[in-house]
C-alpha positions as protocol buffer text, in pm:
chain_id: "A"
residue {
  index: 1
  type: UNK
  ca { x: 4957 y: 16083 z: 11068 }
}
residue {
  index: 2
  type: UNK
  ca { x: 5085 y: 15892 z: 10763 }
}
residue {
  index: 3
  type: UNK
  ca { x: 4735 y: 15659 z: 10774 }
}
residue {
  index: 4
  type: UNK
  ca { x: 4543 y: 15952 z: 10839 }
}
residue {
  index: 5
  type: UNK
  ca { x: 4688 y: 16114 z: 10507 }
}
residue {
  index: 6
  type: UNK
  ca { x: 4670 y: 15772 z: 10329 }
}
residue {
  index: 7
  type: UNK
  ca { x: 4271 y: 15767 z: 10409 }
}
residue {
  index: 8
  type: UNK
  ca { x: 4257 y: 16146 z: 10278 }
}
residue {
  index: 9
  type: UNK
  ca { x: 4420 y: 16079 z: 9950 }
}
residue {
  index: 10
  type: UNK
  ca { x: 4194 y: 15806 z: 9922 }
}
residue {
  index: 11
  type: UNK
  ca { x: 3908 y: 15969 z: 9998 }
}
residue {
  index: 12
  type: UNK
  ca { x: 4026 y: 16242 z: 9707 }
}
residue {
  index: 13
  type: UNK
  ca { x: 4062 y: 15977 z: 9433 }
}
residue {
  index: 14
  type: UNK
  ca { x: 4433 y: 16050 z: 9387 }
}
residue {
  index: 15
  type: UNK
  ca { x: 4717 y: 15873 z: 9400 }
}
residue {
  index: 16
  type: UNK
  ca { x: 5068 y: 15915 z: 9403 }
}
residue {
  index: 17
  type: UNK
  ca { x: 5245 y: 15606 z: 9305 }
}
residue {
  index: 18
  type: UNK
  ca { x: 5201 y: 15281 z: 9119 }
}
residue {
  index: 19
  type: UNK
  ca { x: 5119 y: 15105 z: 9473 }
}
residue {
  index: 20
  type: UNK
  ca { x: 4899 y: 14836 z: 9280 }
}
residue {
  index: 21
  type: UNK
  ca { x: 5214 y: 14724 z: 9061 }
}
residue {
  index: 22
  type: UNK
  ca { x: 5031 y: 14732 z: 8731 }
}
residue {
  index: 23
  type: UNK
  ca { x: 5288 y: 14966 z: 8551 }
}
residue {
  index: 24
  type: UNK
  ca { x: 5145 y: 15174 z: 8272 }
}
residue {
  index: 25
  type: UNK
  ca { x: 5219 y: 15592 z: 8254 }
}
residue {
  index: 26
  type: UNK
  ca { x: 5111 y: 15820 z: 8569 }
}
residue {
  index: 27
  type: UNK
  ca { x: 4874 y: 15962 z: 8352 }
}
residue {
  index: 28
  type: UNK
  ca { x: 4710 y: 15642 z: 8266 }
}
residue {
  index: 29
  type: UNK
  ca { x: 4702 y: 15526 z: 8641 }
}
residue {
  index: 30
  type: UNK
  ca { x: 4581 y: 15877 z: 8775 }
}
residue {
  index: 31
  type: UNK
  ca { x: 4344 y: 15889 z: 8508 }
}
residue {
  index: 32
  type: UNK
  ca { x: 4194 y: 15571 z: 8500 }
}
residue {
  index: 33
  type: UNK
  ca { x: 4202 y: 15587 z: 8929 }
}
residue {
  index: 34
  type: UNK
  ca { x: 4053 y: 15883 z: 8966 }
}
residue {
  index: 35
  type: UNK
  ca { x: 3793 y: 15810 z: 8699 }
}
residue {
  index: 36
  type: UNK
  ca { x: 3687 y: 15463 z: 8843 }
}
residue {
  index: 37
  type: UNK
  ca { x: 3695 y: 15634 z: 9210 }
}
residue {
  index: 38
  type: UNK
  ca { x: 3448 y: 15879 z: 9150 }
}
residue {
  index: 39
  type: UNK
  ca { x: 3200 y: 15655 z: 8954 }
}
residue {
  index: 40
  type: UNK
  ca { x: 3234 y: 15387 z: 9237 }
}
residue {
  index: 41
  type: UNK
  ca { x: 3166 y: 15627 z: 9482 }
}
residue {
  index: 42
  type: UNK
  ca { x: 2850 y: 15774 z: 9318 }
}
residue {
  index: 43
  type: UNK
  ca { x: 2746 y: 15391 z: 9308 }
}
residue {
  index: 44
  type: UNK
  ca { x: 2822 y: 15308 z: 9625 }
}
residue {
  index: 45
  type: UNK
  ca { x: 2638 y: 15582 z: 9752 }
}
residue {
  index: 46
  type: UNK
  ca { x: 2272 y: 15499 z: 9495 }
}
residue {
  index: 47
  type: UNK
  ca { x: 2312 y: 15132 z: 9665 }
}
residue {
  index: 48
  type: UNK
  ca { x: 2353 y: 15269 z: 9992 }
}
residue {
  index: 49
  type: UNK
  ca { x: 2075 y: 15509 z: 9995 }
}
residue {
  index: 50
  type: UNK
  ca { x: 1857 y: 15243 z: 9833 }
}
residue {
  index: 51
  type: UNK
  ca { x: 1930 y: 14969 z: 10099 }
}
residue {
  index: 52
  type: UNK
  ca { x: 2079 y: 14722 z: 9840 }
}
residue {
  index: 53
  type: UNK
  ca { x: 2322 y: 14524 z: 9953 }
}
residue {
  index: 54
  type: UNK
  ca { x: 2686 y: 14624 z: 9929 }
}
residue {
  index: 55
  type: UNK
  ca { x: 2811 y: 14447 z: 9518 }
}
residue {
  index: 56
  type: UNK
  ca { x: 2984 y: 14663 z: 9308 }
}
residue {
  index: 57
  type: UNK
  ca { x: 3061 y: 14392 z: 9026 }
}
residue {
  index: 58
  type: UNK
  ca { x: 2692 y: 14404 z: 8909 }
}
residue {
  index: 59
  type: UNK
  ca { x: 2747 y: 14794 z: 8825 }
}
residue {
  index: 60
  type: UNK
  ca { x: 2817 y: 14853 z: 8459 }
}
residue {
  index: 61
  type: UNK
  ca { x: 3080 y: 15116 z: 8510 }
}
residue {
  index: 62
  type: UNK
  ca { x: 3277 y: 14863 z: 8692 }
}
residue {
  index: 63
  type: UNK
  ca { x: 3230 y: 14603 z: 8393 }
}
residue {
  index: 64
  type: UNK
  ca { x: 3292 y: 14810 z: 8144 }
}
residue {
  index: 65
  type: UNK
  ca { x: 3576 y: 15032 z: 8300 }
}
residue {
  index: 66
  type: UNK
  ca { x: 3600 y: 15249 z: 8010 }
}
residue {
  index: 67
  type: UNK
  ca { x: 3517 y: 15615 z: 8157 }
}
residue {
  index: 68
  type: UNK
  ca { x: 3771 y: 15851 z: 8001 }
}
residue {
  index: 69
  type: UNK
  ca { x: 4000 y: 15642 z: 7875 }
}
residue {
  index: 70
  type: UNK
  ca { x: 4143 y: 15758 z: 7544 }
}
residue {
  index: 71
  type: UNK
  ca { x: 4394 y: 15581 z: 7309 }
}
residue {
  index: 72
  type: UNK
  ca { x: 4656 y: 15833 z: 7376 }
}
residue {
  index: 73
  type: UNK
  ca { x: 4679 y: 15710 z: 7728 }
}
residue {
  index: 74
  type: UNK
  ca { x: 4787 y: 15351 z: 7625 }
}
residue {
  index: 75
  type: UNK
  ca { x: 4688 y: 14974 z: 7673 }
}
residue {
  index: 76
  type: UNK
  ca { x: 4277 y: 14982 z: 7769 }
}
residue {
  index: 77
  type: UNK
  ca { x: 4298 y: 14641 z: 7924 }
}
residue {
  index: 78
  type: UNK
  ca { x: 4585 y: 14820 z: 8184 }
}
residue {
  index: 79
  type: UNK
  ca { x: 4354 y: 15124 z: 8185 }
}
residue {
  index: 80
  type: UNK
  ca { x: 4098 y: 14873 z: 8315 }
}
residue {
  index: 81
  type: UNK
  ca { x: 4239 y: 14721 z: 8568 }
}
residue {
  index: 82
  type: UNK
  ca { x: 4305 y: 15051 z: 8739 }
}
residue {
  index: 83
  type: UNK
  ca { x: 3946 y: 15177 z: 8696 }
}
residue {
  index: 84
  type: UNK
  ca { x: 3819 y: 14900 z: 8866 }
}
residue {
  index: 85
  type: UNK
  ca { x: 4051 y: 14937 z: 9154 }
}
residue {
  index: 86
  type: UNK
  ca { x: 3983 y: 15297 z: 9179 }
}
residue {
  index: 87
  type: UNK
  ca { x: 3624 y: 15202 z: 9153 }
}
residue {
  index: 88
  type: UNK
  ca { x: 3609 y: 14926 z: 9472 }
}
residue {
  index: 89
  type: UNK
  ca { x: 3776 y: 15188 z: 9653 }
}
residue {
  index: 90
  type: UNK
  ca { x: 3500 y: 15441 z: 9580 }
}
residue {
  index: 91
  type: UNK
  ca { x: 3240 y: 15191 z: 9581 }
}
residue {
  index: 92
  type: UNK
  ca { x: 3320 y: 15132 z: 9932 }
}
residue {
  index: 93
  type: UNK
  ca { x: 3396 y: 15464 z: 10075 }
}
residue {
  index: 94
  type: UNK
  ca { x: 3056 y: 15579 z: 9902 }
}
residue {
  index: 95
  type: UNK
  ca { x: 2872 y: 15256 z: 10065 }
}
residue {
  index: 96
  type: UNK
  ca { x: 3012 y: 15342 z: 10399 }
}
residue {
  index: 97
  type: UNK
  ca { x: 2868 y: 15696 z: 10369 }
}
residue {
  index: 98
  type: UNK
  ca { x: 3186 y: 15927 z: 10285 }
}
């Protein structure tokens, strides 16, 4: 059951704690992980549908990692770390067909 909940929370793009250990506020983490996940799942689905290979690092959104960023959230570099982590998770789910 715990594994199922963990998978479900990844699919929803929600992360309740700082499991990556980068620090930052809850709002920064949530915004970045959710934005990254949402962009990643779209790109993963697109690559899968086109028959492209699994490769998220060439995606512009992954490289820029600034979707939904606002200076009120705090450190931009920290936001980008979380965004990219969310993006990888979303891309993987999208590419696998979730």
